Amino acid sequence: MTSPTLAGAIVMLISISLFSPAYSCTFTITNNCRHTIWPGTLAGAGTPQLPTTGFLLESGQSVRITSVPGWSGRIWARTGCTFDEAGIGSCQTGDCGGRLECDGMGATPPASLFEITLGIGNDKDFYDVSIVDGYNLPIVAVPRGVHGTCNATGCSSDINLGCPRELQVVGGDGERQGGVVACKSACEAFGLDQYCCSGNFANPTTCRPSFYSTIFKRACPRAYSYAFDDGTSTFTCKAYEYAIVFCPATSNGAKRPGGVPPSMPIPGPDNEKVVKMASSSTILLPLPVSILLIFASYITANWRC
């Protein structure tokens, strides 16, 4: 007497193991600026640091960094950096403790931030581009979805060109010497609760868009412009890759309205440097599907009470 119940359970277990994968995610960071940048990464509480937390990226180069399911953190770019052979130095914008490798240190404002929490299993990712802490470079993030198309977000406008004088950070080197290299948030510039969404303004009812955050929002409609700017600035997706591009532009060099291009090509391997990481989400099946199914059929045919 065969046992269809047992056979069905075995087939179900095999199906679950085959069709319920844990997805890994790769961040492809591209420098489309005309100058060198130094990207930095910071993991959120309870998640491991990425295999690199800071590195040099020449104009036109890309780096691929593989993360793990559930990773949470930030990615940004530093500018105007100088480091010695030991990786000690400083940056004009986005500095992280004066080191090439940020090693758990966040970006010193002002800095444009890509923020993300990766889902585990089939749970969705939550991601955004934030200029709440100010702005230093244009940035877009374009996900490649596991189950279809996801929304790009970011800020491709150069806010430095229209930054109010009282928010300007002036510096630069070479062609940019003496120019505006970053734009502070009103919170950093003035330290008032109404701009920082703190004190009596620490809730979405009392903390409303300010004159300054509105300037940022008009330039970059999809980016976070102040602390409670959730409705139009947080996105979800289940992606296997996020292309994070600094200084994005269309093929003819023109900026598109809305702050985000409709698509963003990811550079090929010819001009990529690759940072490798062993991912716990990589699943290697020990047996081909056909063998597993034959095994299940054999048990169904030969199991007896």
Short mmCIF file of N, CA and C in Angstrom, two decimals, residues 129-254:
data_model
loop_
_atom_site.label_atom_id
_atom_site.label_comp_id
_atom_site.label_asym_id
_atom_site.label_seq_id
_atom_site.Cartn_x
_atom_site.Cartn_y
_atom_site.Cartn_z
N VAL A 129 16.59 58.09 -1.81
CA VAL A 129 17.72 59.01 -1.88
C VAL A 129 17.37 60.21 -1.02
N SER A 130 18.26 60.53 -0.09
CA SER A 130 17.97 61.59 0.88
C SER A 130 18.93 62.76 0.73
N ILE A 131 18.35 63.95 0.73
CA ILE A 131 19.15 65.18 0.83
C ILE A 131 18.72 65.96 2.07
N VAL A 132 18.17 65.23 3.04
CA VAL A 132 17.79 65.83 4.32
C VAL A 132 19.01 66.41 5.02
N ASP A 133 20.15 65.71 4.91
CA ASP A 133 21.40 66.18 5.52
C ASP A 133 22.22 67.03 4.57
N GLY A 134 21.56 67.61 3.56
CA GLY A 134 22.26 68.42 2.59
C GLY A 134 22.60 67.64 1.33
N TYR A 135 23.36 68.27 0.47
CA TYR A 135 23.60 67.75 -0.89
C TYR A 135 25.03 68.07 -1.29
N ASN A 136 25.69 67.07 -1.93
CA ASN A 136 27.00 67.39 -2.50
C ASN A 136 27.13 66.97 -3.96
N LEU A 137 26.43 65.89 -4.38
CA LEU A 137 26.54 65.42 -5.77
C LEU A 137 25.19 64.93 -6.27
N PRO A 138 24.95 65.04 -7.58
CA PRO A 138 23.76 64.37 -8.15
C PRO A 138 23.91 62.86 -8.01
N ILE A 139 22.80 62.18 -7.77
CA ILE A 139 22.82 60.73 -7.60
C ILE A 139 21.47 60.15 -8.00
N VAL A 140 21.49 59.03 -8.71
CA VAL A 140 20.26 58.28 -8.96
C VAL A 140 20.49 56.82 -8.60
N ALA A 141 19.42 56.15 -8.22
CA ALA A 141 19.46 54.73 -7.91
C ALA A 141 18.43 54.03 -8.77
N VAL A 142 18.87 53.06 -9.55
CA VAL A 142 18.00 52.35 -10.48
C VAL A 142 18.01 50.86 -10.16
N PRO A 143 16.92 50.31 -9.62
CA PRO A 143 16.88 48.89 -9.30
C PRO A 143 16.53 48.03 -10.50
N ARG A 144 17.04 46.82 -10.51
CA ARG A 144 16.65 45.81 -11.48
C ARG A 144 15.84 44.75 -10.74
N GLY A 145 14.55 44.73 -10.99
CA GLY A 145 13.65 43.93 -10.19
C GLY A 145 13.69 42.45 -10.49
N VAL A 146 13.49 41.64 -9.44
CA VAL A 146 13.39 40.20 -9.59
C VAL A 146 12.09 39.84 -10.29
N HIS A 147 11.03 40.56 -9.98
CA HIS A 147 9.71 40.25 -10.52
C HIS A 147 9.19 41.37 -11.42
N GLY A 148 10.05 42.05 -12.16
CA GLY A 148 9.60 43.09 -13.06
C GLY A 148 10.28 44.42 -12.78
N THR A 149 9.71 45.47 -13.36
CA THR A 149 10.31 46.80 -13.28
C THR A 149 10.03 47.45 -11.94
N CYS A 150 11.02 48.16 -11.41
CA CYS A 150 10.88 48.92 -10.18
C CYS A 150 11.18 50.39 -10.47
N ASN A 151 10.81 51.26 -9.55
CA ASN A 151 10.98 52.70 -9.74
C ASN A 151 12.40 53.16 -9.46
N ALA A 152 12.94 53.96 -10.38
CA ALA A 152 14.20 54.65 -10.12
C ALA A 152 13.90 55.85 -9.22
N THR A 153 14.90 56.28 -8.50
CA THR A 153 14.74 57.47 -7.67
C THR A 153 16.08 58.20 -7.60
N GLY A 154 16.06 59.40 -7.03
CA GLY A 154 17.30 60.13 -6.87
C GLY A 154 17.18 61.59 -7.17
N CYS A 155 18.31 62.19 -7.45
CA CYS A 155 18.40 63.63 -7.69
C CYS A 155 19.50 63.86 -8.72
N SER A 156 19.10 64.02 -9.98
CA SER A 156 20.10 64.25 -11.02
C SER A 156 20.36 65.73 -11.26
N SER A 157 19.60 66.61 -10.60
CA SER A 157 19.82 68.05 -10.74
C SER A 157 21.04 68.49 -9.93
N ASP A 158 21.75 69.48 -10.42
CA ASP A 158 22.91 70.03 -9.70
C ASP A 158 22.43 71.17 -8.80
N ILE A 159 22.08 70.82 -7.57
CA ILE A 159 21.57 71.81 -6.63
C ILE A 159 22.63 72.84 -6.27
N ASN A 160 23.90 72.46 -6.38
CA ASN A 160 24.97 73.41 -6.05
C ASN A 160 24.89 74.69 -6.89
N LEU A 161 24.39 74.55 -8.12
CA LEU A 161 24.32 75.72 -9.01
C LEU A 161 23.30 76.75 -8.52
N GLY A 162 22.25 76.29 -7.82
CA GLY A 162 21.22 77.21 -7.34
C GLY A 162 21.12 77.26 -5.84
N CYS A 163 22.16 76.82 -5.14
CA CYS A 163 22.13 76.79 -3.68
C CYS A 163 22.11 78.21 -3.10
N PRO A 164 21.18 78.49 -2.19
CA PRO A 164 21.16 79.82 -1.55
C PRO A 164 22.50 80.12 -0.88
N ARG A 165 22.90 81.37 -0.90
CA ARG A 165 24.21 81.75 -0.40
C ARG A 165 24.44 81.29 1.04
N GLU A 166 23.39 81.38 1.87
CA GLU A 166 23.56 81.04 3.28
C GLU A 166 23.73 79.54 3.52
N LEU A 167 23.51 78.72 2.48
CA LEU A 167 23.69 77.28 2.60
C LEU A 167 24.92 76.77 1.86
N GLN A 168 25.62 77.63 1.17
CA GLN A 168 26.71 77.20 0.30
C GLN A 168 27.95 76.75 1.08
N VAL A 169 28.57 75.67 0.55
CA VAL A 169 29.90 75.26 0.99
C VAL A 169 30.82 75.49 -0.18
N VAL A 170 31.80 76.36 0.00
CA VAL A 170 32.68 76.76 -1.10
C VAL A 170 34.04 76.08 -0.94
N GLY A 171 34.58 75.60 -2.05
CA GLY A 171 35.89 74.94 -2.01
C GLY A 171 36.27 74.52 -3.40
N GLY A 172 36.62 73.25 -3.53
CA GLY A 172 36.94 72.72 -4.85
C GLY A 172 38.41 72.79 -5.16
N ASP A 173 38.79 72.09 -6.24
CA ASP A 173 40.17 72.11 -6.72
C ASP A 173 40.14 72.07 -8.24
N GLY A 174 41.24 72.39 -8.86
CA GLY A 174 41.31 72.39 -10.32
C GLY A 174 40.28 73.34 -10.91
N GLU A 175 39.47 72.84 -11.86
CA GLU A 175 38.47 73.67 -12.52
C GLU A 175 37.39 74.13 -11.56
N ARG A 176 37.22 73.41 -10.43
CA ARG A 176 36.15 73.73 -9.49
C ARG A 176 36.64 74.62 -8.35
N GLN A 177 37.87 75.06 -8.38
CA GLN A 177 38.44 75.86 -7.32
C GLN A 177 37.59 77.10 -7.07
N GLY A 178 37.21 77.30 -5.80
CA GLY A 178 36.43 78.48 -5.44
C GLY A 178 34.96 78.37 -5.74
N GLY A 179 34.50 77.24 -6.21
CA GLY A 179 33.09 77.07 -6.53
C GLY A 179 32.33 76.45 -5.38
N VAL A 180 31.02 76.32 -5.56
CA VAL A 180 30.17 75.70 -4.55
C VAL A 180 30.28 74.18 -4.70
N VAL A 181 30.74 73.51 -3.66
CA VAL A 181 30.95 72.06 -3.72
C VAL A 181 29.86 71.28 -2.98
N ALA A 182 29.04 71.99 -2.21
CA ALA A 182 27.95 71.34 -1.49
C ALA A 182 26.95 72.38 -1.04
N CYS A 183 25.76 71.89 -0.70
CA CYS A 183 24.69 72.77 -0.24
C CYS A 183 24.16 72.22 1.08
N LYS A 184 24.30 72.98 2.16
CA LYS A 184 23.88 72.54 3.48
C LYS A 184 22.36 72.44 3.57
N SER A 185 21.90 71.65 4.52
CA SER A 185 20.50 71.69 4.90
C SER A 185 20.28 72.90 5.79
N ALA A 186 19.03 73.35 5.86
CA ALA A 186 18.72 74.48 6.74
C ALA A 186 18.96 74.11 8.20
N CYS A 187 18.76 72.83 8.53
CA CYS A 187 19.02 72.36 9.89
C CYS A 187 20.48 72.57 10.26
N GLU A 188 21.38 72.15 9.38
CA GLU A 188 22.81 72.30 9.66
C GLU A 188 23.21 73.77 9.69
N ALA A 189 22.64 74.56 8.79
CA ALA A 189 23.04 75.96 8.68
C ALA A 189 22.56 76.81 9.85
N PHE A 190 21.33 76.54 10.34
CA PHE A 190 20.73 77.42 11.34
C PHE A 190 20.49 76.74 12.69
N GLY A 191 20.40 75.40 12.69
CA GLY A 191 20.23 74.67 13.94
C GLY A 191 18.91 74.87 14.65
N LEU A 192 17.88 75.32 13.94
CA LEU A 192 16.58 75.59 14.55
C LEU A 192 15.69 74.36 14.49
N ASP A 193 14.88 74.17 15.56
CA ASP A 193 14.01 73.00 15.63
C ASP A 193 13.07 72.90 14.44
N GLN A 194 12.58 74.02 13.96
CA GLN A 194 11.62 73.99 12.86
C GLN A 194 12.25 73.47 11.57
N TYR A 195 13.56 73.62 11.42
CA TYR A 195 14.26 73.08 10.25
C TYR A 195 14.77 71.66 10.50
N CYS A 196 15.03 71.33 11.77
CA CYS A 196 15.58 70.02 12.11
C CYS A 196 14.50 69.00 12.47
N CYS A 197 13.23 69.42 12.50
CA CYS A 197 12.13 68.54 12.92
C CYS A 197 12.43 67.94 14.28
N SER A 198 12.84 68.78 15.22
CA SER A 198 13.16 68.35 16.58
C SER A 198 12.38 69.20 17.58
N GLY A 199 12.48 68.84 18.86
CA GLY A 199 11.76 69.60 19.88
C GLY A 199 10.26 69.56 19.64
N ASN A 200 9.65 70.73 19.63
CA ASN A 200 8.20 70.83 19.40
C ASN A 200 7.81 70.52 17.96
N PHE A 201 8.81 70.36 17.10
CA PHE A 201 8.55 70.09 15.68
C PHE A 201 8.90 68.65 15.30
N ALA A 202 8.96 67.77 16.29
CA ALA A 202 9.40 66.39 16.05
C ALA A 202 8.26 65.47 15.65
N ASN A 203 7.34 65.96 14.83
CA ASN A 203 6.26 65.11 14.31
C ASN A 203 5.79 65.70 12.99
N PRO A 204 5.14 64.90 12.15
CA PRO A 204 4.75 65.37 10.81
C PRO A 204 3.70 66.45 10.80
N THR A 205 3.01 66.64 11.91
CA THR A 205 1.98 67.69 11.97
C THR A 205 2.59 69.06 12.12
N THR A 206 3.59 69.18 13.00
CA THR A 206 4.20 70.49 13.26
C THR A 206 5.40 70.78 12.36
N CYS A 207 6.09 69.72 11.91
CA CYS A 207 7.24 69.94 11.03
C CYS A 207 6.79 69.86 9.58
N ARG A 208 6.73 70.98 8.93
CA ARG A 208 6.25 71.08 7.57
C ARG A 208 7.38 71.50 6.64
N PRO A 209 7.20 71.37 5.32
CA PRO A 209 8.24 71.82 4.38
C PRO A 209 8.57 73.29 4.59
N SER A 210 9.86 73.59 4.61
CA SER A 210 10.31 74.97 4.78
C SER A 210 10.64 75.59 3.43
N PHE A 211 10.95 76.86 3.45
CA PHE A 211 11.38 77.55 2.23
C PHE A 211 12.57 76.83 1.60
N TYR A 212 13.50 76.39 2.46
CA TYR A 212 14.72 75.77 1.95
C TYR A 212 14.48 74.33 1.46
N SER A 213 13.71 73.55 2.22
CA SER A 213 13.44 72.18 1.77
C SER A 213 12.62 72.18 0.48
N THR A 214 11.80 73.22 0.29
CA THR A 214 11.02 73.32 -0.94
C THR A 214 11.93 73.54 -2.15
N ILE A 215 13.01 74.28 -1.96
CA ILE A 215 13.99 74.46 -3.04
C ILE A 215 14.55 73.10 -3.46
N PHE A 216 14.91 72.28 -2.48
CA PHE A 216 15.45 70.96 -2.76
C PHE A 216 14.40 70.08 -3.44
N LYS A 217 13.15 70.16 -2.95
CA LYS A 217 12.10 69.29 -3.46
C LYS A 217 11.75 69.64 -4.91
N ARG A 218 11.73 70.90 -5.24
CA ARG A 218 11.45 71.30 -6.62
C ARG A 218 12.54 70.81 -7.57
N ALA A 219 13.78 70.83 -7.11
CA ALA A 219 14.89 70.37 -7.95
C ALA A 219 14.88 68.85 -8.07
N CYS A 220 14.46 68.15 -7.01
CA CYS A 220 14.53 66.69 -6.98
C CYS A 220 13.26 66.14 -6.35
N PRO A 221 12.17 66.03 -7.13
CA PRO A 221 10.86 65.65 -6.57
C PRO A 221 10.82 64.29 -5.89
N ARG A 222 11.70 63.36 -6.26
CA ARG A 222 11.63 62.01 -5.69
C ARG A 222 12.56 61.81 -4.50
N ALA A 223 13.37 62.79 -4.18
CA ALA A 223 14.32 62.65 -3.08
C ALA A 223 13.72 63.20 -1.78
N TYR A 224 14.15 62.63 -0.66
CA TYR A 224 13.77 63.16 0.65
C TYR A 224 14.33 64.57 0.80
N SER A 225 13.47 65.53 1.14
CA SER A 225 13.93 66.90 1.30
C SER A 225 13.88 67.37 2.75
N TYR A 226 13.06 66.70 3.58
CA TYR A 226 13.06 66.98 5.03
C TYR A 226 12.59 65.71 5.73
N ALA A 227 12.65 65.67 7.05
CA ALA A 227 12.53 64.42 7.80
C ALA A 227 11.24 63.65 7.56
N PHE A 228 10.12 64.35 7.33
CA PHE A 228 8.84 63.67 7.19
C PHE A 228 8.33 63.66 5.75
N ASP A 229 9.25 63.68 4.83
CA ASP A 229 8.92 63.71 3.40
C ASP A 229 8.78 62.28 2.86
N ASP A 230 7.95 61.46 3.52
CA ASP A 230 7.87 60.04 3.18
C ASP A 230 7.02 59.76 1.94
N GLY A 231 5.92 60.48 1.79
CA GLY A 231 4.91 60.11 0.81
C GLY A 231 5.40 59.98 -0.61
N THR A 232 6.32 60.83 -1.03
CA THR A 232 6.79 60.81 -2.42
C THR A 232 8.25 60.39 -2.54
N SER A 233 8.83 59.86 -1.46
CA SER A 233 10.27 59.66 -1.46
C SER A 233 10.74 58.27 -1.08
N THR A 234 9.87 57.42 -0.56
CA THR A 234 10.23 56.06 -0.20
C THR A 234 9.67 55.09 -1.22
N PHE A 235 10.49 54.14 -1.67
CA PHE A 235 10.08 53.20 -2.71
C PHE A 235 10.35 51.77 -2.26
N THR A 236 9.61 50.84 -2.85
CA THR A 236 9.79 49.42 -2.54
C THR A 236 10.04 48.64 -3.83
N CYS A 237 10.76 47.54 -3.69
CA CYS A 237 11.09 46.71 -4.83
C CYS A 237 11.68 45.41 -4.30
N LYS A 238 11.70 44.38 -5.13
CA LYS A 238 12.52 43.20 -4.85
C LYS A 238 13.52 43.12 -5.97
N ALA A 239 14.72 43.58 -5.72
CA ALA A 239 15.72 43.74 -6.78
C ALA A 239 16.93 42.86 -6.53
N TYR A 240 17.57 42.44 -7.61
CA TYR A 240 18.83 41.71 -7.49
C TYR A 240 20.02 42.63 -7.73
N GLU A 241 19.75 43.86 -8.17
CA GLU A 241 20.84 44.82 -8.39
C GLU A 241 20.32 46.24 -8.30
N TYR A 242 21.14 47.11 -7.70
CA TYR A 242 20.86 48.55 -7.68
C TYR A 242 22.04 49.27 -8.33
N ALA A 243 21.74 49.99 -9.42
CA ALA A 243 22.76 50.82 -10.06
C ALA A 243 22.72 52.19 -9.38
N ILE A 244 23.79 52.55 -8.71
CA ILE A 244 23.89 53.82 -8.00
C ILE A 244 24.87 54.68 -8.78
N VAL A 245 24.37 55.70 -9.42
CA VAL A 245 25.18 56.48 -10.36
C VAL A 245 25.32 57.90 -9.85
N PHE A 246 26.56 58.35 -9.69
CA PHE A 246 26.83 59.72 -9.30
C PHE A 246 27.08 60.56 -10.55
N CYS A 247 26.49 61.75 -10.57
CA CYS A 247 26.53 62.66 -11.73
C CYS A 247 25.90 62.02 -12.96
N PRO A 248 24.66 61.52 -12.85
CA PRO A 248 24.02 60.89 -14.00
C PRO A 248 23.67 61.91 -15.07
N ALA A 249 23.57 61.45 -16.31
CA ALA A 249 23.16 62.30 -17.42
C ALA A 249 22.60 61.41 -18.50
N THR A 250 21.77 61.97 -19.39
CA THR A 250 21.26 61.22 -20.53
C THR A 250 22.38 61.08 -21.56
N SER A 251 22.11 60.33 -22.62
CA SER A 251 23.15 60.05 -23.62
C SER A 251 23.66 61.30 -24.31
N ASN A 252 22.81 62.33 -24.38
CA ASN A 252 23.26 63.57 -25.04
C ASN A 252 23.73 64.61 -24.03
N GLY A 253 23.83 64.18 -22.74
CA GLY A 253 24.36 65.09 -21.73
C GLY A 253 23.32 65.99 -21.12
N ALA A 254 22.07 65.95 -21.57
CA ALA A 254 21.05 66.84 -21.03
C ALA A 254 20.35 66.19 -19.86
#
